[in-house]
Short mmCIF file of C-alpha atoms and ligand atoms in Angstrom, two decimals:
data_model
loop_
_atom_site.label_atom_id
_atom_site.label_comp_id
_atom_site.label_asym_id
_atom_site.label_seq_id
_atom_site.Cartn_x
_atom_site.Cartn_y
_atom_site.Cartn_z
CA UNK A 13 2.75 82.32 -24.85
CA UNK A 14 2.67 84.22 -27.77
CA UNK A 15 6.59 85.40 -28.73
CA UNK A 16 6.25 88.75 -30.75
CA UNK A 17 5.81 91.52 -28.49
CA UNK A 18 2.91 92.97 -27.97
CA UNK A 19 2.59 96.92 -29.56
CA UNK A 20 2.38 97.73 -25.36
CA UNK A 21 5.57 96.06 -24.91
CA UNK A 22 7.37 97.20 -27.83
CA UNK A 23 6.66 100.60 -27.27
CA UNK A 24 8.48 100.49 -23.48
CA UNK A 25 10.74 98.73 -25.25
CA UNK A 26 11.34 101.61 -26.79
CA UNK A 27 10.80 103.98 -23.61
CA UNK A 28 13.63 101.89 -22.08
CA UNK A 29 16.35 102.22 -24.99
CA UNK A 30 15.93 105.82 -25.05
CA UNK A 31 16.10 107.24 -21.23
CA UNK A 32 19.22 104.70 -20.92
CA UNK A 33 20.45 105.67 -24.13
CA UNK A 34 20.07 109.41 -22.82
CA UNK A 35 21.23 108.62 -18.87
CA UNK A 36 24.16 105.46 -19.06
CA UNK A 37 27.03 106.51 -16.81
CA UNK A 38 29.74 108.52 -18.00
CA UNK A 39 32.15 105.48 -17.57
CA UNK A 40 30.73 103.62 -19.95
CA UNK A 41 30.19 99.99 -19.08
CA UNK A 42 30.92 100.91 -15.28
CA UNK A 43 32.43 97.05 -15.23
CA UNK A 44 35.95 96.95 -14.74
CA UNK A 45 36.98 93.36 -15.40
CA UNK A 46 39.70 92.91 -12.91
CA UNK A 47 37.23 93.26 -10.26
CA UNK A 48 35.52 89.57 -11.21
CA UNK A 49 38.37 88.19 -11.28
CA UNK A 50 41.26 89.72 -9.38
CA UNK A 51 40.02 90.31 -4.92
CA UNK A 52 41.37 93.91 -4.62
CA UNK A 53 39.35 95.74 -2.12
CA UNK A 54 39.89 98.70 -3.76
CA UNK A 55 39.65 97.94 -7.44
CA UNK A 56 36.00 96.33 -5.45
CA UNK A 57 35.19 99.64 -3.61
CA UNK A 58 35.27 101.49 -7.07
CA UNK A 59 33.02 99.53 -8.58
CA UNK A 60 30.73 99.21 -5.60
CA UNK A 61 30.67 103.03 -6.20
CA UNK A 62 28.91 102.76 -9.57
CA UNK A 63 26.72 100.35 -8.83
CA UNK A 64 25.29 102.87 -6.34
CA UNK A 65 25.78 105.77 -8.66
CA UNK A 66 23.99 103.88 -11.36
CA UNK A 67 20.99 102.95 -9.02
CA UNK A 68 20.58 106.27 -7.92
CA UNK A 69 20.15 107.50 -11.73
CA UNK A 70 17.92 105.07 -12.17
CA UNK A 71 15.58 105.60 -8.97
CA UNK A 72 15.54 109.03 -9.88
CA UNK A 73 13.85 108.61 -13.42
CA UNK A 74 11.65 106.60 -11.79
CA UNK A 75 13.47 103.33 -13.84
CA UNK A 76 14.71 102.14 -9.75
CA UNK A 77 12.63 98.97 -9.92
CA UNK A 78 10.21 98.20 -12.61
CA UNK A 79 8.53 95.11 -10.74
CA UNK A 80 7.80 96.62 -6.74
CA UNK A 81 4.66 98.73 -6.51
CA UNK A 82 4.64 102.15 -7.74
CA UNK A 83 3.57 103.22 -4.19
CA UNK A 84 7.55 101.55 -2.87
CA UNK A 85 8.97 103.59 -5.84
CA UNK A 86 8.69 101.43 -8.35
CA UNK A 87 7.08 100.86 -11.25
CA UNK A 88 4.91 98.30 -10.56
CA UNK A 89 5.08 96.54 -13.79
CA UNK A 90 4.97 93.36 -15.18
CA UNK A 91 8.37 90.79 -15.14
CA UNK A 92 7.64 90.97 -18.66
CA UNK A 93 8.73 94.79 -18.86
CA UNK A 94 11.33 94.06 -15.76
CA UNK A 95 12.93 90.93 -18.61
CA UNK A 96 12.50 94.08 -21.15
CA UNK A 97 14.49 96.57 -19.18
CA UNK A 98 17.04 94.39 -17.69
CA UNK A 99 17.84 93.38 -21.67
CA UNK A 100 18.88 96.44 -22.78
CA UNK A 101 20.13 98.04 -19.61
CA UNK A 102 22.66 94.79 -20.37
CA UNK A 103 23.57 95.76 -23.48
CA UNK A 104 24.20 99.08 -22.09
CA UNK A 105 25.70 99.09 -18.11
CA UNK A 106 27.07 96.26 -16.80
CA UNK A 107 27.50 98.24 -12.81
CA UNK A 108 24.68 96.28 -11.49
CA UNK A 109 25.82 93.38 -9.42
CA UNK A 110 25.53 94.11 -6.08
CA UNK A 111 21.87 95.08 -5.65
CA UNK A 112 20.48 91.29 -6.65
CA UNK A 113 19.14 90.60 -3.09
CA UNK A 114 17.75 93.51 -1.88
CA UNK A 115 16.52 94.80 -4.75
CA UNK A 116 15.70 92.28 -6.41
CA UNK A 117 15.14 89.68 -2.77
CA UNK A 118 15.21 91.23 0.44
CA UNK A 119 12.76 93.68 -0.98
CA UNK A 120 10.31 91.67 -2.37
CA UNK A 121 10.11 89.65 1.18
CA UNK A 122 9.85 92.97 3.15
CA UNK A 123 6.87 94.31 0.72
CA UNK A 124 5.00 91.17 1.42
CA UNK A 125 5.54 90.25 5.10
CA UNK A 126 6.82 94.05 6.64
CA UNK A 127 5.21 95.65 8.71
CA UNK A 128 4.71 99.46 7.31
CA UNK A 129 7.59 100.87 9.59
CA UNK A 130 10.23 98.86 8.35
CA UNK A 131 8.53 100.09 4.88
CA UNK A 132 9.60 102.56 5.27
CA UNK A 133 12.82 101.97 7.36
CA UNK A 134 14.50 100.33 4.68
CA UNK A 135 13.28 100.51 1.32
CA UNK A 136 13.60 103.68 -0.06
CA UNK A 137 17.22 103.44 0.67
CA UNK A 138 17.60 100.52 -0.67
CA UNK A 139 15.78 101.27 -3.82
CA UNK A 140 17.81 104.81 -4.52
CA UNK A 141 20.91 102.75 -3.93
CA UNK A 142 21.87 104.15 -0.75
CA UNK A 143 22.69 100.27 1.58
CA UNK A 144 24.04 97.09 -0.15
CA UNK A 145 22.43 94.02 1.52
CA UNK A 146 23.28 90.80 1.65
CA UNK A 147 21.87 86.95 2.58
CA UNK A 148 23.01 85.16 5.34
CA UNK A 149 21.26 82.23 4.76
CA UNK A 150 22.78 79.03 4.26
CA UNK A 151 25.63 78.09 7.39
CA UNK A 152 28.61 74.77 6.77
CA UNK A 153 25.75 71.90 7.61
CA UNK A 154 22.98 73.74 5.47
CA UNK A 155 22.66 75.09 1.91
CA UNK A 156 20.75 72.32 0.05
CA UNK A 157 18.66 71.43 3.59
CA UNK A 158 18.50 75.36 4.51
CA UNK A 159 16.03 73.90 7.03
CA UNK A 160 18.36 72.27 8.77
CA UNK A 161 20.22 76.16 9.67
CA UNK A 162 21.76 75.68 13.64
CA UNK A 163 22.61 79.49 13.12
CA UNK A 164 20.71 80.36 17.08
CA UNK A 165 18.77 83.58 18.51
CA UNK A 166 17.38 84.22 21.93
CA UNK A 167 15.32 86.66 23.84
CA UNK A 168 16.77 88.90 26.07
CA UNK A 169 14.47 91.69 26.59
CA UNK A 170 13.98 94.26 23.32
CA UNK A 171 17.23 92.38 21.65
CA UNK A 172 17.80 88.97 20.42
CA UNK A 173 21.14 87.40 20.88
CA UNK A 174 22.56 85.82 17.96
CA UNK A 175 25.28 83.47 17.98
CA UNK A 176 26.43 80.78 14.79
CA UNK A 177 28.23 80.88 12.09
CA UNK A 178 26.79 81.72 8.23
CA UNK A 179 28.73 80.41 4.30
CA UNK A 180 28.93 81.59 1.27
CA UNK A 181 27.66 84.88 1.63
CA UNK A 182 27.85 87.31 -1.87
CA UNK A 183 29.55 90.73 -0.88
CA UNK A 184 29.05 90.76 2.78
CA UNK A 185 32.99 92.85 2.77
CA UNK A 186 30.77 95.56 1.23
CA UNK A 187 26.93 95.24 2.70
CA UNK A 188 25.47 97.71 5.05
CA UNK A 189 22.23 94.87 5.91
CA UNK A 190 21.37 91.55 6.21
CA UNK A 191 18.33 89.37 5.63
CA UNK A 192 19.91 86.29 8.52
CA UNK A 193 17.63 83.49 9.40
CA UNK A 194 18.50 82.16 12.90
CA UNK A 195 17.30 78.99 15.07
CA UNK A 196 14.70 80.40 17.71
CA UNK A 197 12.79 77.45 19.06
CA UNK A 198 14.82 74.06 18.57
CA UNK A 199 11.33 71.76 19.70
CA UNK A 200 9.29 72.81 17.27
CA UNK A 201 10.32 70.68 13.35
CA UNK A 202 13.49 71.63 10.76
CA UNK A 203 11.02 74.85 8.44
CA UNK A 204 9.54 75.78 11.84
CA UNK A 205 11.72 77.46 14.98
CA UNK A 206 12.66 79.26 12.53
CA UNK A 207 13.01 83.23 12.76
CA UNK A 208 14.02 85.98 10.21
CA UNK A 209 16.01 89.19 10.97
CA UNK A 210 17.35 92.29 9.15
CA UNK A 211 20.83 92.83 10.87
CA UNK A 212 22.37 95.43 10.54
CA UNK A 213 26.22 94.23 9.06
CA UNK A 214 27.76 97.29 11.71
CA UNK A 215 26.83 95.78 14.52
CA UNK A 216 29.53 94.53 16.78
CA UNK A 217 29.82 90.35 16.78
CA UNK A 218 30.05 90.55 13.41
CA UNK A 219 33.29 89.32 11.91
CA UNK A 220 33.47 88.90 7.83
CA UNK A 221 36.32 86.97 6.28
CA UNK A 222 36.71 86.92 2.06
CA UNK A 223 36.45 82.75 0.88
CA UNK A 224 39.22 83.62 -2.17
CA UNK A 225 36.74 81.37 -4.59
CA UNK A 226 38.85 79.18 -8.17
CA UNK A 227 38.50 82.82 -10.05
CA UNK A 228 40.51 84.87 -7.33
CA UNK A 229 37.94 86.76 -6.23
CA UNK A 230 37.23 87.02 -3.33
CA UNK A 231 32.98 87.12 -4.11
CA UNK A 232 31.68 85.64 -0.31
CA UNK A 233 32.75 85.19 2.27
CA UNK A 234 31.88 83.13 6.20
CA UNK A 235 30.63 85.32 8.73
CA UNK A 236 30.68 85.07 12.28
CA UNK A 237 27.96 86.12 14.41
CA UNK A 238 28.80 86.13 18.37
CA UNK A 239 26.79 87.30 20.53
CA UNK A 240 25.46 90.41 17.96
CA UNK A 241 22.65 91.74 19.65
CA UNK A 242 18.98 92.28 17.00
CA UNK A 243 16.21 94.25 17.87
CA UNK A 244 12.74 93.02 18.48
CA UNK A 245 11.54 94.86 15.96
CA UNK A 246 14.12 93.59 13.14
CA UNK A 247 11.96 90.61 12.96
CA UNK A 248 10.15 89.84 9.85
CA UNK A 249 7.20 87.52 8.64
CA UNK A 250 7.21 87.05 13.13
CA UNK A 251 8.86 84.50 16.00
CA UNK A 252 9.42 81.40 14.54
CA UNK A 253 7.75 82.12 11.71
CA UNK A 254 10.58 82.61 9.16
CA UNK A 255 9.45 80.29 6.43
CA UNK A 256 6.84 82.29 5.26
CA UNK A 257 9.82 84.91 4.51
CA UNK A 258 12.10 82.53 3.20
CA UNK A 259 9.49 81.30 0.83
CA UNK A 260 9.39 84.77 -0.09
CA UNK A 261 12.99 85.29 -0.60
CA UNK A 262 13.92 82.49 -2.96
CA UNK A 263 10.93 82.30 -5.09
CA UNK A 264 12.43 85.48 -6.06
CA UNK A 265 16.09 84.23 -6.07
CA UNK A 266 14.72 81.44 -8.59
CA UNK A 267 13.38 84.19 -10.59
CA UNK A 268 15.96 86.54 -10.74
CA UNK A 269 18.66 83.30 -11.35
CA UNK A 270 16.63 82.20 -13.88
CA UNK A 271 15.29 85.13 -15.81
CA UNK A 272 18.90 86.14 -15.88
CA UNK A 273 20.02 86.59 -19.24
CA UNK A 274 23.30 85.27 -19.94
CA UNK A 275 26.74 85.46 -19.63
CA UNK A 276 27.93 86.25 -22.98
CA UNK A 277 25.97 86.86 -26.20
CA UNK A 278 26.54 84.91 -29.13
CA UNK A 279 27.91 87.22 -30.69
CA UNK A 280 30.97 87.80 -28.48
CA UNK A 281 31.26 83.77 -28.90
CA UNK A 282 31.27 84.64 -32.34
CA UNK A 283 33.93 87.06 -32.23
CA UNK A 284 36.08 85.15 -30.53
CA UNK A 285 35.90 82.72 -32.87
CA UNK A 286 36.74 84.87 -35.58
CA UNK A 287 39.92 86.63 -33.69
CA UNK A 288 40.66 82.99 -32.57
CA UNK A 289 40.27 80.39 -35.76
CA UNK A 290 37.68 79.02 -34.27
CA UNK A 291 35.40 79.92 -37.21
CA UNK A 292 37.09 77.27 -39.05
CA UNK A 293 37.75 74.74 -37.19
CA UNK A 294 34.92 72.25 -37.83
CA UNK A 295 34.39 71.19 -34.41
CA UNK A 296 34.68 74.22 -33.09
CA UNK A 297 32.16 75.04 -35.78
CA UNK A 298 30.02 72.90 -34.25
CA UNK A 299 30.38 73.78 -30.63
CA UNK A 300 28.57 77.25 -31.31
CA UNK A 301 25.78 76.22 -33.60
CA UNK A 302 25.44 73.65 -30.44
CA UNK A 303 25.50 77.14 -28.51
CA UNK A 304 23.36 79.26 -30.51
CA UNK A 305 20.47 76.73 -30.44
CA UNK A 306 21.35 76.31 -26.27
CA UNK A 307 20.35 80.02 -26.26
CA UNK A 308 18.10 80.86 -28.09
CA UNK A 309 15.94 77.86 -25.97
CA UNK A 310 16.83 79.96 -22.95
CA UNK A 311 15.50 82.89 -24.81
CA UNK A 312 12.08 81.58 -25.64
CA UNK A 313 12.43 79.58 -21.29
CA UNK A 314 13.24 82.82 -20.47
CA UNK A 315 9.55 84.07 -22.19
CA UNK A 316 8.14 81.67 -20.90
CA UNK A 317 8.45 82.44 -17.04
CA UNK A 318 8.01 85.92 -17.94
CA UNK A 319 4.63 84.84 -19.82
CA UNK A 320 4.12 82.92 -16.57
CA UNK A 321 4.93 85.94 -13.87
CA UNK A 322 3.64 88.58 -16.18
CA UNK A 323 -0.29 86.39 -15.36
CA UNK A 324 0.88 87.06 -11.70
CA UNK A 325 2.13 83.35 -11.38
CA UNK A 326 4.14 81.89 -8.86
CA UNK A 327 7.99 81.03 -10.80
CA UNK A 328 6.95 77.01 -10.94
CA UNK A 329 8.93 74.06 -11.82
CA UNK A 330 10.22 75.69 -14.77
CA UNK A 331 12.74 77.66 -12.55
CA UNK A 332 14.53 73.95 -12.39
CA UNK A 333 13.81 73.88 -15.64
CA UNK A 334 15.73 77.33 -16.66
CA UNK A 335 18.15 77.66 -14.31
CA UNK A 336 19.55 74.37 -14.87
CA UNK A 337 20.08 74.98 -18.58
CA UNK A 338 21.73 78.40 -17.79
CA UNK A 339 24.47 76.03 -15.30
CA UNK A 340 24.67 73.51 -18.42
CA UNK A 341 25.17 76.42 -20.36
CA UNK A 342 28.08 77.67 -19.09
CA UNK A 343 29.65 74.80 -18.42
CA UNK A 344 29.64 74.09 -21.54
CA UNK A 345 30.42 77.35 -23.21
CA UNK A 346 33.37 77.73 -20.96
CA UNK A 347 34.87 75.18 -22.09
CA UNK A 348 34.33 75.86 -25.28
CA UNK A 349 36.04 79.11 -24.99
CA UNK A 350 38.58 78.06 -23.37
CA UNK A 351 39.69 75.51 -26.38
CA UNK A 352 39.48 78.50 -28.12
CA UNK A 353 42.06 80.61 -26.60
CA UNK A 354 44.17 77.57 -26.70
CA UNK A 355 47.49 77.74 -25.06
CA UNK A 356 46.60 81.67 -24.39
CA UNK A 357 43.68 80.27 -22.05
CA UNK A 358 46.73 79.41 -19.12
CA UNK A 359 47.04 83.06 -18.84
CA UNK A 360 46.08 85.20 -16.14
CA UNK A 361 44.18 88.01 -15.56
CA UNK A 362 45.47 91.37 -16.97
CA UNK A 363 47.93 89.07 -19.27
CA UNK A 364 45.21 86.74 -20.79
CA UNK A 365 43.16 87.96 -24.16
CA UNK A 366 40.55 90.27 -23.29
CA UNK A 367 41.41 90.95 -19.86
CA UNK A 368 41.00 87.85 -18.64
CA UNK A 369 37.26 87.04 -18.75
CA UNK A 370 37.08 84.38 -21.46
CA UNK A 371 39.02 82.07 -17.65
CA UNK A 372 36.17 83.75 -15.84
CA UNK A 373 34.05 82.11 -17.83
CA UNK A 374 34.93 78.68 -17.65
CA UNK A 375 36.33 78.95 -13.98
CA UNK A 376 33.25 80.92 -13.12
CA UNK A 377 31.09 77.91 -14.43
CA UNK A 378 31.30 75.84 -11.03
CA UNK A 379 29.91 78.96 -9.36
CA UNK A 380 26.72 78.58 -11.04
CA UNK A 381 25.86 75.36 -10.83
CA UNK A 382 26.13 75.58 -7.24
CA UNK A 383 24.81 78.88 -6.08
CA UNK A 384 21.16 79.53 -6.04
CA UNK A 385 20.10 75.69 -5.54
CA UNK A 386 22.74 72.76 -6.91
CA UNK A 387 22.10 70.85 -10.39
CA UNK A 388 21.56 68.55 -8.34
CA UNK A 389 18.45 70.01 -6.33
CA UNK A 390 17.41 71.32 -9.99
CA UNK A 391 16.83 67.47 -10.71
CA UNK A 392 15.29 66.26 -7.67
CA UNK A 393 12.86 69.54 -8.58
CA UNK A 394 12.21 68.95 -11.96
CA UNK A 395 11.94 64.89 -11.11
CA UNK A 396 9.14 65.52 -8.33
CA UNK A 397 6.99 68.72 -9.96
CA UNK A 398 7.46 67.80 -13.66
CA UNK A 399 7.78 63.79 -14.07
CA UNK A 400 6.08 62.64 -11.09
CA UNK A 401 8.82 61.06 -9.59
CA UNK A 402 8.57 59.85 -5.46
CA UNK A 403 9.90 62.34 -3.54
CA UNK A 404 13.51 62.53 -1.82
CA UNK A 405 12.47 60.06 1.26
CA UNK A 406 12.71 62.27 4.56
CA UNK A 407 12.77 60.52 7.87
CA UNK A 408 13.39 64.57 9.64
CA UNK A 409 9.18 65.10 8.88
CA UNK A 410 7.85 67.03 11.56
CA UNK A 411 10.61 65.76 13.87
CA UNK A 412 11.89 68.18 16.64
CA UNK A 413 14.99 70.00 15.19
CA UNK A 414 16.63 69.31 18.56
CA UNK A 415 15.92 65.00 18.38
CA UNK A 416 17.58 65.47 14.69
CA UNK A 417 20.88 63.87 14.75
CA UNK A 418 23.69 66.23 13.19
C1 FAD B 295 27.94 82.11 -6.32
C2 FAD B 295 27.57 81.67 -5.17
C3 FAD B 295 27.38 82.49 -3.76
C4 FAD B 295 26.05 81.75 -3.34
N1 FAD B 295 25.94 83.44 -1.97
C5 FAD B 295 25.11 83.09 -1.18
C6 FAD B 295 24.79 83.78 -0.12
O1 FAD B 295 24.93 85.24 -1.03
N2 FAD B 295 24.16 83.64 0.91
C7 FAD B 295 24.23 82.53 0.40
O2 FAD B 295 22.90 81.60 1.32
N3 FAD B 295 24.18 81.31 0.26
C8 FAD B 295 25.22 81.42 -1.04
N4 FAD B 295 25.09 80.64 -1.44
C9 FAD B 295 25.23 79.43 -1.24
C10 FAD B 295 24.58 78.36 -1.51
O3 FAD B 295 23.38 78.66 -1.91
C11 FAD B 295 25.26 76.74 -1.38
O4 FAD B 295 26.20 76.77 -1.50
C12 FAD B 295 23.84 75.93 -1.95
O5 FAD B 295 22.49 75.64 -1.46
C13 FAD B 295 24.44 74.82 -1.30
O6 FAD B 295 24.41 74.19 -0.69
P1 FAD B 295 26.19 73.53 -0.02
O7 FAD B 295 26.59 74.48 -0.57
O8 FAD B 295 26.07 73.47 1.42
O9 FAD B 295 26.77 72.24 -0.04
P2 FAD B 295 25.43 70.95 0.26
O10 FAD B 295 23.89 71.32 0.30
O11 FAD B 295 25.69 70.45 1.05
O12 FAD B 295 25.78 70.07 -1.47
C14 FAD B 295 26.72 69.12 -1.13
C15 FAD B 295 26.15 68.20 -2.55
O13 FAD B 295 25.26 67.19 -2.15
C16 FAD B 295 24.57 67.29 -3.32
N5 FAD B 295 23.59 67.04 -2.95
C17 FAD B 295 23.08 67.89 -1.52
N6 FAD B 295 21.84 67.97 -1.51
C18 FAD B 295 20.71 66.76 -2.35
C19 FAD B 295 20.04 65.96 -2.68
N7 FAD B 295 18.78 66.53 -1.58
N8 FAD B 295 19.56 65.37 -3.91
C20 FAD B 295 20.92 65.31 -4.43
N9 FAD B 295 21.91 65.80 -4.07
C21 FAD B 295 21.67 66.25 -2.85
C22 FAD B 295 24.12 68.99 -4.25
O14 FAD B 295 23.66 69.06 -5.15
C23 FAD B 295 25.96 69.04 -4.16
O15 FAD B 295 26.72 68.25 -4.96
C24 FAD B 295 26.40 80.32 -2.69
C25 FAD B 295 27.01 80.08 -3.77
C26 FAD B 295 27.64 79.71 -4.07
C27 FAD B 295 28.29 79.11 -5.27
#
């Protein structure tokens, strides 16, 4: 791993900065802080509209995706380049959030497993920011153990009829399309017999019910599917052959989370410390130094992942180390910012300092400990793949899904 940017990477960074500075959205950061701390469809829709407009600007300028191949509208560059662009973008624009599932996960999966017709239908609209996607994977009894999913699809002529329930579906309330996993053959072992669909979220029979989180926002949802009819042509990767596309989606999700920069920059923590007097308190100075150290370690770990990605290596166990480091960091930093806020940490949203962003920082830590694979699951992966410990005992391996007790 080389810590210094190559002359080509430095030139690319300069190019990113130049383009971003010349094309910034008129409303600055683009994020309304209240959109992440309260549940208000109007505020949220306005945020989604800003995200779409910014994505369209990027698409028109040729910056819609750094890593998608050129033939699908991307720049066809490496994960390192993507990291450079995102780093510079994050300093200037925050209206990027709603495309993580689409451009970051569904798009690469369609590129890898889709038919020509699917690529033509879905990829351009995704990259132009016209269609937002959500991920209909988790179910009430299938999260960490995704292979246990029970939502059933049964073929009826040229269509499939889907019944079941999904949960924790981020952004389903404003999504146009979803990537949906269903059980299509319960006589096969659990990781087989799964079919991956692309589903229009306006299809009759889909009901989206928001779930209000600890932060006050309703970021994710329960999604009920009752006799939802999906055309056969919307299958990605073949009937009962969903596990391949699932792995592509999940490895892109891990790379996305692992490659994400931390929510708060150290300069912002230092500013808060200065405003609250935390920088004159020895115990808090100690915690600030620890936060700085964690951020530096994650930065270099990020370089390691990007270096691997630029060599064409799939994200390995280092993405689990990174995901775990990020969520532990969010926890410790969340505690620190609340300690610096002192009694005013009990205030909420508009009444609180900086419109409640520090409360959000604190309360948001649990989401990152669970979403995209829990801390325990990351520890299992590290234990098995890095430390060579014995794997979990899998009593349902090779057993037909129908025979697994529920
Ligand atoms: C903010 C957020 C956004 C999300 N967005 C989406 C989304 O858009 N789409 C989607 O499909 N899902 C989404 N999820 C769901 C997420 O993927 C699941 O919550 C996660 O995989 C955990 O599954 P679970 O909630 O069913 O918990 P479970 O798997 O039931 O786990 C419960 C507890 O048991 C532990 N545990 C489970 N298995 C093991 C094991 N083998 N070894 C040790 N401990 C174990 C877990 O760590 C956890 O503490 C989101 C979750 C969050 C928090």
